[in-house]
Amino acid sequence: MSVANHDALPADRFDVAAVRAQFPVLADDGPGRTLTYLDSAATAQKPQAVIDALEDFYTREYASVHRGVYALSVRSTQRFEAVREKVCRLLHTSDPREVVFTRGTTEAINLVATSWGGQNVSAGDEIVVTQLEHHSNIVPWQLLCERTGARLRVAPIGLDGCVEVDAFEALLGPRTKLVALAHVSNALGTRLPVAALCQLARSRGITSLVDGAQAVPHGSVDVLAIGCDFYAFSAHKVFGPTGTGVLWGRRDLLDAMPPYQGGGSMIRSVSFEGTTYADAPQRFEAGTPDVAGVIGMGAALDWLEEIDREAAAAFECELLRYASEALEAIPGLHIFGSDPEKVGVLSFSLDCAHPHDIATILDREGVAIRAGHHCAQPLMKFYGVPAMARASLALYSDRSDIDALVSALETTREIFS
Amino acid sequence: MDDLRDLYQSTILDHNKSPRNFGVPADSNRDAEGYNPLCGDELHVYLRVDAAGRIDDIGFEGSGCAISRASASLMTEYVKNQSREEVDRVFDAFHDLVTKAPKEGATPESLGKLAVFSGVREFPMRVKCATLAWHTLRAALDQTDQTAVTE
């Protein structure tokens, strides 16, 4: 993420109303029926452009990819393959052969754990993650450790929700094979200094994977500047459809990795005497892919390219400040995580009400937030809470969302006082 | 707001704030842990069961939302001195109360104070919060070593 100083950026340049108008689910349906959607860290709503692209593709251009010689299949294949280039533009890189389509971030990480991990990790080796990881960046590594006898080590965070760089560095040793890091924490919004952390890894010959699921929706990402070896994200968090996502990997690494799943599409030739495999990325894309999902992801990335991301990030930063101040003014409310660089995620507790009670009451006021462990139980344990309430922002969030949240929290306090 | 007031009736709010029978009863001889994997509610129910199989004393510990805490608290008041058979009957009636619309003309099992949980059926995501204590109670009576879950 290149944006460091939000104050210097022109938040006014960002027309949130125009962006919001492109999301049909957020349309004002009259009193009491308007949705205040503050769960974008779980999944983002879809702009009309993405919905239209899916309908249009199924209506006019749908066919299997990489198979048919007929015109429809050729067109479908071309459109499908073109999305790899859009992903390259998103990640500021250039080689579409480094873009593997997956079901999402989770599958991308599992792919690396299984394929790269199976080849490169053995008993006694170590994998380093941080305390704030999502379960999808913990459990695949635990499974790898169980299979190989390797050991998972956990880099600590401070109460501010930030990774302690010195402690992280101290964990890197001769047996460390891989570091797996969130770019942005889904539960706290913390922006990890991934470039510095990956540099510490790379200078010791350690491979790095960055879970970018929460970062891609909030700003520009440059995988070469980060200096990671793998980067994963999901389309559905970046305004695209569910069921598809990306593993970006350095080409020399992908080329050396064994297949993940076997099946059609991933082979060069098959015989009972022996099968040879396709080159990356096809080697990792067994079976008919989610063709329409990938096309929808492409539409979402096209849509995103039209957005002034710098101005949007500045606007989000200002909105986050507005929201933080409004929430902190509520008696008994505590916000978790105080990274000054954090993105629009506000996890909080109220001393009078459990997060699930908060979420139920907010829902009745049309305010959708998440309550629970946020697939980050080790982080909940770190803060000593069973659950948190979380409001999270996206490009379409504005002050009316925050005002509705604050008003619904007042109702919660009324009921529980 | 009305259905919220139905859900969070004053009895529920009171038992959430000041749970009854919170803690471990003296000489408890059975216990079980309950866990709601969806929301992380954790509950530990302790019993002292007498020779005749009646619940002589009961207590609970744990953390959870207002519904799960109040449900545990009200349950401990309700089942004291009950037999296993009585508990089973109340369990079923309570489960119906929080999941099904009342049948017309039918006389539902009288649940006394437990009727305050009738509002839960309008909130399907919260049913498990209300029933966790009851699942845990049954696991304690069975004295299985397994954690009770609401799945």
Coordinates of C-alpha atoms in Angstrom, one line a residue:
Chain A
M1 CA 0.0 0.0 0.0
S2 CA 1.6 3.2 -1.1
V3 CA -0.7 5.6 0.8
A4 CA 1.1 6.8 3.9
N5 CA -0.1 10.3 4.6
H6 CA -3.8 10.5 4.2
D7 CA -4.0 14.1 5.3
A8 CA -2.3 15.4 2.3
L9 CA -4.8 13.7 -0.1
P10 CA -7.9 15.2 -1.5
A11 CA -10.8 13.3 0.1
D12 CA -13.1 15.9 -1.4
R13 CA -12.2 14.6 -4.9
F14 CA -14.1 11.3 -4.1
D15 CA -17.8 11.4 -4.9
V16 CA -19.2 8.8 -2.6
A17 CA -22.8 9.4 -3.6
A18 CA -22.0 8.6 -7.2
V19 CA -20.3 5.3 -6.1
R20 CA -23.1 4.4 -3.8
A21 CA -25.7 4.9 -6.5
Q22 CA -24.1 2.1 -8.5
F23 CA -24.9 -0.5 -5.8
P24 CA -28.6 -1.5 -6.1
V25 CA -28.8 -3.2 -2.7
L26 CA -28.0 0.1 -1.1
A27 CA -30.8 2.0 -2.8
D28 CA -33.0 4.0 -0.5
D29 CA -36.3 2.0 -0.4
G30 CA -38.1 4.4 1.8
P31 CA -38.4 4.8 5.6
G32 CA -37.3 1.7 7.6
R33 CA -36.2 -0.2 4.6
T34 CA -32.8 1.3 3.9
L35 CA -29.9 -1.0 4.4
T36 CA -26.9 0.2 6.4
Y37 CA -24.3 -2.3 5.3
L38 CA -21.3 -2.3 7.6
D39 CA -20.0 -5.9 6.9
S40 CA -17.8 -5.3 3.9
A41 CA -14.8 -7.0 5.5
A42 CA -16.9 -10.2 5.4
T43 CA -18.0 -9.6 1.8
A44 CA -18.5 -6.5 -0.4
Q45 CA -21.8 -5.7 -2.1
K46 CA -21.8 -5.7 -5.9
P47 CA -22.0 -2.7 -8.3
Q48 CA -24.5 -2.9 -11.2
A49 CA -21.6 -3.2 -13.6
V50 CA -20.6 -6.6 -12.1
I51 CA -24.2 -7.8 -12.0
D52 CA -24.7 -6.8 -15.6
A53 CA -21.4 -8.5 -16.7
L54 CA -22.5 -11.8 -15.2
E55 CA -25.9 -11.6 -16.9
D56 CA -24.4 -10.5 -20.2
F57 CA -21.8 -13.3 -20.1
Y58 CA -24.4 -16.0 -19.4
T59 CA -26.7 -14.5 -22.0
R60 CA -24.3 -14.0 -24.9
E61 CA -20.8 -15.4 -24.4
Y62 CA -20.9 -18.4 -22.1
A63 CA -19.1 -21.6 -23.1
S64 CA -16.4 -23.8 -21.7
V65 CA -12.9 -22.5 -21.8
H66 CA -9.6 -24.0 -23.2
R67 CA -11.6 -26.7 -25.0
G68 CA -13.8 -25.8 -27.9
V69 CA -12.7 -24.8 -31.4
Y70 CA -16.0 -23.1 -32.0
A71 CA -16.2 -19.3 -31.9
L72 CA -18.2 -19.1 -28.7
S73 CA -15.7 -21.1 -26.7
V74 CA -12.8 -19.1 -28.2
R75 CA -14.4 -15.9 -27.1
S76 CA -15.2 -17.2 -23.7
T77 CA -11.5 -18.3 -23.4
Q78 CA -10.2 -15.0 -24.5
R79 CA -12.3 -13.1 -22.0
F80 CA -11.4 -15.5 -19.3
E81 CA -7.7 -15.2 -20.0
A82 CA -7.9 -11.5 -20.3
V83 CA -8.8 -11.3 -16.6
R84 CA -5.3 -12.5 -15.7
E85 CA -4.0 -9.3 -17.2
K86 CA -6.5 -7.2 -15.3
V87 CA -5.2 -9.0 -12.1
C88 CA -1.6 -8.1 -13.1
R89 CA -2.7 -4.4 -13.4
L90 CA -4.3 -4.6 -10.0
L91 CA -1.2 -6.0 -8.4
H92 CA 1.2 -3.8 -10.4
T93 CA 2.9 -6.7 -12.0
S94 CA 3.1 -7.9 -15.6
D95 CA 3.3 -11.6 -16.2
P96 CA -0.2 -13.2 -16.5
R97 CA 1.4 -16.6 -16.1
E98 CA 1.9 -15.7 -12.5
V99 CA -1.8 -15.4 -11.9
V100 CA -3.6 -18.6 -10.8
F101 CA -7.4 -18.6 -10.5
T102 CA -8.6 -20.2 -7.3
R103 CA -11.9 -20.4 -5.4
G104 CA -10.7 -17.6 -3.2
T105 CA -8.0 -16.6 -0.7
T106 CA -8.5 -19.8 1.4
E107 CA -7.9 -22.1 -1.6
A108 CA -4.9 -20.0 -2.7
I109 CA -3.3 -20.5 0.7
N110 CA -4.2 -24.2 0.8
L111 CA -2.7 -24.5 -2.6
V112 CA 0.7 -23.1 -1.5
A113 CA 0.6 -25.1 1.8
T114 CA -0.1 -28.3 -0.1
S115 CA 2.0 -27.9 -3.2
W116 CA 4.9 -25.6 -2.2
G117 CA 4.8 -26.8 1.4
G118 CA 4.7 -30.5 0.5
Q119 CA 7.8 -30.0 -1.6
N120 CA 9.8 -27.6 0.6
V121 CA 8.9 -28.2 4.2
S122 CA 10.0 -31.2 6.3
A123 CA 10.3 -32.3 9.9
G124 CA 11.9 -29.7 12.1
D125 CA 11.3 -26.8 9.7
E126 CA 9.4 -23.8 10.9
I127 CA 6.6 -21.6 9.5
V128 CA 6.0 -18.2 11.0
V129 CA 2.5 -16.5 11.1
T130 CA 1.3 -13.7 13.3
Q131 CA -1.1 -13.6 16.2
L132 CA -3.7 -11.7 14.2
E133 CA -4.1 -14.1 11.3
H134 CA -7.5 -15.2 10.0
H135 CA -8.1 -19.0 10.4
S136 CA -7.5 -19.4 6.7
N137 CA -3.9 -18.3 7.2
I138 CA -3.4 -20.5 10.3
V139 CA -5.1 -23.9 9.7
P140 CA -3.6 -24.7 6.3
W141 CA -0.1 -24.3 7.9
Q142 CA -1.2 -26.4 10.9
L143 CA -2.3 -29.1 8.5
L144 CA 1.1 -28.9 6.7
C145 CA 2.9 -29.1 10.1
E146 CA 0.9 -32.2 11.0
R147 CA 1.8 -33.8 7.7
T148 CA 5.4 -33.0 7.8
G149 CA 6.5 -32.6 11.4
A150 CA 7.2 -28.9 10.9
R151 CA 6.5 -26.4 13.6
L152 CA 4.2 -23.3 13.5
R153 CA 5.6 -20.2 15.3
V154 CA 3.6 -17.2 16.1
A155 CA 4.9 -13.6 15.9
P156 CA 3.3 -11.5 18.7
I157 CA 1.3 -8.3 18.4
G158 CA 1.0 -5.4 20.9
L159 CA -2.3 -4.3 22.4
D160 CA -2.5 -1.7 19.7
G161 CA -3.0 -4.6 17.3
C162 CA 0.3 -4.1 15.5
V163 CA 3.0 -6.7 14.8
E164 CA 6.2 -6.3 16.8
V165 CA 8.8 -6.2 14.0
D166 CA 11.7 -7.0 16.3
A167 CA 9.9 -10.0 17.8
F168 CA 9.0 -11.1 14.3
E169 CA 12.6 -10.9 13.2
A170 CA 13.8 -12.8 16.2
L171 CA 11.6 -15.7 15.2
L172 CA 13.3 -16.1 11.8
G173 CA 16.0 -18.7 12.1
P174 CA 17.8 -21.3 10.0
R175 CA 14.8 -23.6 10.0
T176 CA 12.3 -21.0 9.0
K177 CA 11.0 -21.9 5.5
L178 CA 8.1 -19.6 5.1
V179 CA 6.4 -16.6 6.6
A180 CA 2.6 -16.2 6.1
L181 CA 1.2 -12.7 6.8
A182 CA -2.0 -10.8 6.6
H183 CA -1.6 -7.6 4.6
V184 CA -4.5 -6.1 6.6
S185 CA -6.1 -7.7 9.6
N186 CA -9.8 -8.6 9.0
A187 CA -10.6 -8.2 12.7
L188 CA -8.7 -5.1 13.6
G189 CA -8.0 -3.3 10.3
T190 CA -4.3 -3.2 11.2
R191 CA -2.1 -2.6 8.1
L192 CA 1.0 -4.8 8.5
P193 CA 4.4 -3.5 7.3
V194 CA 4.5 -6.4 4.8
A195 CA 7.2 -4.9 2.7
A196 CA 9.6 -4.7 5.7
L197 CA 8.6 -8.1 7.0
C198 CA 8.9 -9.8 3.6
Q199 CA 12.3 -8.1 3.2
L200 CA 13.5 -9.6 6.5
A201 CA 12.4 -13.0 5.2
R202 CA 13.8 -12.6 1.7
S203 CA 17.2 -11.5 3.0
R204 CA 17.4 -14.8 4.8
G205 CA 16.2 -16.9 1.9
I206 CA 12.8 -17.4 3.5
T207 CA 9.7 -17.6 1.2
S208 CA 6.8 -15.3 2.0
L209 CA 3.1 -15.4 1.4
V210 CA 0.8 -12.4 2.0
D211 CA -2.9 -12.8 2.6
G212 CA -4.3 -9.8 0.8
A213 CA -8.0 -10.5 1.2
Q214 CA -8.6 -7.4 3.3
A215 CA -6.0 -5.1 1.6
V216 CA -7.1 -5.2 -2.1
P217 CA -10.5 -3.5 -1.4
H218 CA -8.8 -0.6 0.5
G219 CA -6.0 0.6 -1.7
S220 CA -3.4 0.1 -4.3
V221 CA -1.3 -3.1 -4.0
D222 CA 2.2 -3.5 -5.5
V223 CA 3.4 -7.1 -5.1
L224 CA 6.8 -6.3 -6.4
A225 CA 7.3 -3.4 -4.1
I226 CA 6.1 -5.6 -1.2
G227 CA 8.7 -8.2 -2.3
C228 CA 6.5 -11.2 -1.4
D229 CA 6.7 -14.6 -3.2
F230 CA 2.9 -15.3 -3.0
Y231 CA -0.1 -13.0 -2.7
A232 CA -3.7 -14.2 -2.3
F233 CA -7.0 -12.4 -2.5
S234 CA -10.7 -13.1 -3.1
A235 CA -12.9 -11.5 -5.7
H236 CA -16.0 -11.3 -3.5
K237 CA -14.3 -8.8 -1.1
V238 CA -13.4 -6.6 -4.0
F239 CA -16.9 -6.1 -5.4
G240 CA -16.7 -9.3 -7.6
P241 CA -18.7 -12.5 -7.3
T242 CA -18.2 -15.2 -4.7
G243 CA -16.4 -18.5 -5.6
T244 CA -13.3 -17.0 -7.3
G245 CA -10.0 -15.5 -6.3
V246 CA -6.4 -15.4 -7.1
L247 CA -3.1 -16.8 -6.1
W248 CA -0.3 -14.6 -7.5
G249 CA 3.1 -16.4 -7.3
R250 CA 6.6 -15.7 -8.6
R251 CA 7.0 -17.6 -11.8
D252 CA 10.1 -19.5 -10.9
L253 CA 8.3 -20.8 -7.7
L254 CA 5.1 -21.7 -9.5
D255 CA 7.1 -23.5 -12.3
A256 CA 8.9 -25.6 -9.7
M257 CA 5.8 -26.6 -7.7
P258 CA 3.9 -29.9 -8.2
P259 CA 0.2 -29.9 -9.0
Y260 CA -2.3 -29.2 -6.3
Q261 CA -5.3 -31.1 -7.6
G262 CA -5.4 -33.5 -10.5
G263 CA -8.0 -33.5 -13.3
G264 CA -8.8 -32.0 -16.6
S265 CA -7.1 -28.8 -17.8
M266 CA -4.0 -29.2 -15.6
I267 CA -2.3 -31.9 -17.8
R268 CA -0.1 -31.9 -20.9
S269 CA -0.7 -35.5 -21.7
V270 CA -2.2 -38.4 -19.8
S271 CA -1.5 -42.1 -20.1
F272 CA -1.5 -45.0 -17.6
E273 CA 2.2 -45.2 -18.0
G274 CA 2.7 -41.6 -16.8
T275 CA 1.1 -38.2 -16.9
T276 CA 2.8 -34.9 -17.6
Y277 CA 1.5 -31.6 -16.4
A278 CA 0.7 -28.3 -17.9
D279 CA 2.8 -25.3 -17.1
A280 CA 1.7 -22.8 -14.5
P281 CA -0.9 -21.4 -14.1
Q282 CA -3.0 -24.2 -15.8
R283 CA -1.1 -26.8 -13.7
F284 CA -3.0 -25.5 -10.7
E285 CA -6.4 -25.1 -12.3
A286 CA -7.8 -28.6 -12.5
G287 CA -11.4 -29.0 -13.8
T288 CA -13.7 -26.5 -15.3
P289 CA -13.1 -23.3 -13.6
D290 CA -15.7 -20.8 -12.3
V291 CA -15.7 -19.1 -15.8
A292 CA -18.5 -16.7 -15.1
G293 CA -17.0 -15.9 -11.6
V294 CA -13.7 -15.0 -13.2
I295 CA -15.5 -12.8 -15.8
G296 CA -17.3 -11.1 -13.0
M297 CA -14.0 -10.6 -11.2
G298 CA -12.7 -9.0 -14.3
A299 CA -15.7 -6.7 -14.4
A300 CA -15.1 -5.7 -10.8
L301 CA -11.5 -4.9 -11.5
D302 CA -12.5 -2.9 -14.6
W303 CA -15.0 -1.0 -12.4
L304 CA -12.3 -0.5 -9.7
E305 CA -9.9 1.0 -12.3
E306 CA -12.4 3.8 -12.9
I307 CA -12.2 4.7 -9.2
D308 CA -9.7 7.3 -8.1
R309 CA -8.2 4.9 -5.5
E310 CA -6.1 7.6 -3.8
A311 CA -9.0 9.9 -3.3
A312 CA -11.1 6.9 -2.1
A313 CA -8.5 5.9 0.5
A314 CA -8.3 9.5 1.7
F315 CA -12.1 9.6 2.0
E316 CA -12.2 6.3 3.8
C317 CA -9.5 7.5 6.2
E318 CA -11.6 10.6 7.0
L319 CA -14.7 8.5 7.4
L320 CA -12.8 6.1 9.7
R321 CA -11.8 9.1 11.9
Y322 CA -15.4 10.3 11.9
A323 CA -16.6 6.9 12.9
S324 CA -13.9 6.3 15.6
E325 CA -14.7 9.7 17.2
A326 CA -18.5 9.0 17.2
L327 CA -18.0 5.5 18.6
E328 CA -15.6 6.6 21.3
A329 CA -18.1 9.2 22.5
I330 CA -20.5 6.3 23.4
P331 CA -20.1 5.5 27.1
G332 CA -18.8 2.0 27.8
L333 CA -17.6 1.4 24.2
H334 CA -14.1 0.1 23.6
I335 CA -12.4 -0.1 20.2
F336 CA -9.9 -2.9 19.6
G337 CA -6.8 -2.0 17.6
S338 CA -5.3 1.5 17.2
D339 CA -2.9 1.2 14.3
P340 CA -2.7 4.8 13.0
E341 CA -2.4 3.3 9.4
K342 CA -5.4 1.0 9.8
V343 CA -8.2 0.6 7.2
G344 CA -11.9 1.1 7.8
V345 CA -12.5 -1.7 10.3
L346 CA -13.9 -0.9 13.7
S347 CA -14.1 -3.8 16.1
F348 CA -15.6 -2.9 19.5
S349 CA -17.3 -4.0 22.6
L350 CA -19.9 -2.4 24.8
D351 CA -19.7 -2.9 28.5
C352 CA -23.5 -3.4 28.8
A353 CA -24.1 -5.8 26.0
H354 CA -22.5 -8.9 24.4
P355 CA -21.6 -8.5 20.7
H356 CA -24.4 -10.9 19.6
D357 CA -27.0 -8.9 21.5
I358 CA -25.6 -5.7 19.8
A359 CA -25.8 -7.3 16.4
T360 CA -29.4 -8.4 16.9
I361 CA -30.5 -5.0 18.0
L362 CA -28.6 -3.2 15.2
D363 CA -30.1 -5.6 12.7
R364 CA -33.6 -4.5 13.7
E365 CA -32.6 -1.0 12.9
G366 CA -31.4 -2.0 9.5
V367 CA -27.7 -2.0 10.4
A368 CA -25.7 -5.0 9.4
I369 CA -22.5 -5.7 11.3
R370 CA -20.6 -8.8 12.2
A371 CA -20.5 -10.2 15.7
G372 CA -18.4 -13.2 16.6
H373 CA -14.8 -14.3 16.6
H374 CA -14.2 -13.2 13.0
C375 CA -12.4 -16.4 12.2
A376 CA -9.6 -15.2 14.4
Q377 CA -10.0 -17.1 17.7
P378 CA -6.3 -16.7 18.6
L379 CA -6.7 -13.0 18.4
M380 CA -9.9 -13.1 20.5
K381 CA -7.9 -15.0 23.1
F382 CA -5.1 -12.4 22.9
Y383 CA -7.6 -9.7 23.8
G384 CA -9.4 -12.0 26.4
V385 CA -12.8 -11.7 24.8
P386 CA -15.0 -14.4 23.3
A387 CA -16.3 -12.2 20.6
M388 CA -16.2 -8.7 19.1
A389 CA -18.7 -6.5 17.2
R390 CA -17.3 -5.3 14.0
A391 CA -18.3 -2.5 11.6
S392 CA -16.3 -2.4 8.4
L393 CA -16.3 0.1 5.6
A394 CA -16.0 0.0 1.8
L395 CA -15.9 2.4 -1.1
Y396 CA -19.7 3.0 -0.8
S397 CA -19.7 3.7 3.0
D398 CA -20.6 7.2 4.0
R399 CA -21.4 9.3 7.1
S400 CA -25.1 8.2 7.0
D401 CA -24.0 4.6 7.7
I402 CA -22.0 5.8 10.7
D403 CA -24.9 7.9 12.0
A404 CA -27.2 4.9 11.7
L405 CA -24.7 2.8 13.5
V406 CA -24.4 5.3 16.4
S407 CA -28.2 5.7 16.7
A408 CA -28.7 1.9 16.8
L409 CA -26.0 1.6 19.5
E410 CA -27.9 4.2 21.5
T411 CA -30.9 1.9 21.2
T412 CA -28.8 -1.0 22.4
R413 CA -27.7 1.0 25.5
E414 CA -31.3 2.0 26.2
I415 CA -32.4 -1.6 26.2
F416 CA -29.5 -2.8 28.3
S417 CA -29.2 0.1 30.7
Chain B
M1 CA -38.6 -2.1 18.6
D2 CA -41.6 -4.1 19.7
D3 CA -40.1 -7.5 18.8
L4 CA -36.8 -6.4 20.4
R5 CA -38.7 -5.7 23.6
D6 CA -40.3 -9.2 23.2
L7 CA -36.8 -10.7 22.9
Y8 CA -35.2 -8.7 25.6
Q9 CA -37.9 -8.9 28.2
S10 CA -37.1 -7.4 31.6
T11 CA -36.8 -10.8 33.2
I12 CA -34.1 -11.7 30.6
L13 CA -32.3 -8.5 31.2
D14 CA -32.5 -9.0 34.9
H15 CA -31.1 -12.5 34.8
N16 CA -28.4 -11.4 32.4
K17 CA -27.3 -8.7 34.8
S18 CA -27.7 -10.7 38.0
P19 CA -27.6 -14.4 37.1
R20 CA -28.9 -16.8 39.7
N21 CA -27.0 -19.9 40.8
F22 CA -23.8 -18.5 39.2
G23 CA -20.9 -20.6 40.5
V24 CA -20.2 -24.2 41.5
P25 CA -22.6 -25.7 44.1
A26 CA -21.1 -27.5 47.1
D27 CA -20.5 -31.2 46.6
S28 CA -21.4 -31.1 42.9
N29 CA -21.1 -34.6 41.4
R30 CA -21.8 -34.0 37.8
D31 CA -20.9 -31.3 35.3
A32 CA -20.5 -30.6 31.6
E33 CA -19.2 -27.9 29.3
G34 CA -21.3 -26.4 26.5
Y35 CA -19.9 -24.5 23.6
N36 CA -21.6 -22.6 20.8
P37 CA -19.1 -22.7 17.9
L38 CA -20.9 -20.0 16.0
C39 CA -20.6 -17.3 18.5
G40 CA -18.1 -18.6 21.1
D41 CA -20.6 -18.8 24.0
E42 CA -19.1 -21.0 26.7
L43 CA -21.0 -22.5 29.6
H44 CA -20.2 -24.9 32.4
V45 CA -23.1 -26.5 34.2
Y46 CA -22.6 -28.2 37.6
L47 CA -25.1 -30.5 39.3
R48 CA -25.5 -32.3 42.6
V49 CA -27.7 -35.2 41.8
D50 CA -29.1 -37.2 44.7
A51 CA -29.5 -41.0 45.0
A52 CA -33.0 -40.9 43.5
G53 CA -31.6 -39.1 40.4
R54 CA -33.1 -35.7 41.2
I55 CA -31.2 -32.4 40.7
D56 CA -30.5 -31.5 44.3
D57 CA -28.5 -28.4 43.4
I58 CA -27.3 -26.7 40.2
G59 CA -25.0 -23.9 39.2
F60 CA -23.3 -22.6 36.1
E61 CA -20.3 -20.5 35.0
G62 CA -19.3 -19.1 31.7
S63 CA -19.6 -16.2 29.3
G64 CA -22.1 -15.5 26.6
C65 CA -24.7 -13.2 25.3
A66 CA -27.7 -12.0 27.3
I67 CA -29.9 -14.7 25.9
S68 CA -27.6 -17.6 26.7
R69 CA -26.8 -16.2 30.2
A70 CA -30.4 -15.5 31.1
S71 CA -31.4 -18.9 29.7
A72 CA -28.9 -20.6 31.9
S73 CA -29.9 -18.6 35.0
L74 CA -33.6 -19.2 34.5
M75 CA -33.0 -22.9 33.8
T76 CA -31.1 -23.4 37.0
E77 CA -34.1 -22.0 38.9
Y78 CA -36.5 -24.1 37.0
V79 CA -35.0 -27.5 37.1
K80 CA -34.0 -27.6 40.8
N81 CA -35.5 -30.8 42.4
Q82 CA -36.5 -32.2 39.0
S83 CA -35.9 -35.7 37.8
R84 CA -34.3 -36.7 34.5
E85 CA -37.7 -37.4 33.0
E86 CA -39.0 -34.0 34.0
V87 CA -36.0 -32.3 32.6
D88 CA -36.4 -34.1 29.3
R89 CA -40.0 -33.0 29.1
V90 CA -39.2 -29.4 29.8
F91 CA -36.3 -29.5 27.3
D92 CA -38.7 -30.5 24.6
A93 CA -41.3 -28.0 25.5
F94 CA -38.6 -25.2 25.7
H95 CA -37.2 -26.2 22.4
D96 CA -40.7 -26.0 20.8
L97 CA -41.2 -22.6 22.5
V98 CA -38.1 -21.1 20.9
T99 CA -38.5 -22.7 17.5
K100 CA -42.1 -23.2 16.7
A101 CA -45.2 -21.0 16.4
P102 CA -47.7 -22.0 19.1
K103 CA -50.3 -24.4 17.8
E104 CA -53.8 -23.0 17.8
G105 CA -56.1 -24.6 20.4
A106 CA -53.3 -26.6 21.9
T107 CA -52.4 -26.2 25.5
P108 CA -48.6 -25.9 25.7
E109 CA -46.7 -27.3 28.6
S110 CA -46.7 -24.6 31.2
L111 CA -43.2 -23.3 31.4
G112 CA -43.7 -20.6 34.0
K113 CA -41.0 -18.0 33.8
L114 CA -39.3 -19.7 30.9
A115 CA -42.1 -18.4 28.7
V116 CA -40.1 -15.1 28.5
F117 CA -38.0 -16.8 25.8
S118 CA -41.0 -17.0 23.4
G119 CA -39.6 -13.9 21.6
V120 CA -36.6 -15.9 20.5
R121 CA -38.5 -17.7 17.7
E122 CA -38.6 -14.5 15.8
F123 CA -34.8 -14.5 15.8
P124 CA -33.6 -17.9 14.3
M125 CA -30.0 -17.0 14.6
R126 CA -30.4 -16.8 18.4
V127 CA -32.1 -20.1 19.1
K128 CA -28.9 -21.8 19.8
C129 CA -28.1 -19.1 22.4
A130 CA -31.3 -20.0 24.3
T131 CA -30.8 -23.7 24.1
L132 CA -27.1 -24.0 24.9
A133 CA -27.7 -24.3 28.6
W134 CA -30.3 -27.0 28.1
H135 CA -28.0 -29.1 25.9
T136 CA -25.3 -28.7 28.5
L137 CA -27.6 -29.7 31.3
R138 CA -28.5 -32.9 29.5
A139 CA -24.8 -33.6 28.9
A140 CA -24.2 -33.2 32.6
L141 CA -27.0 -35.5 33.5
D142 CA -25.6 -38.0 31.1
Q143 CA -22.2 -37.3 32.5
T144 CA -20.6 -37.7 29.1
D145 CA -17.1 -36.3 28.8
Q146 CA -17.9 -34.7 25.5
T147 CA -18.5 -31.0 25.2
A148 CA -22.2 -30.3 24.5
V149 CA -22.7 -28.4 21.3
T150 CA -25.8 -26.9 19.9
E151 CA -25.2 -28.2 16.4

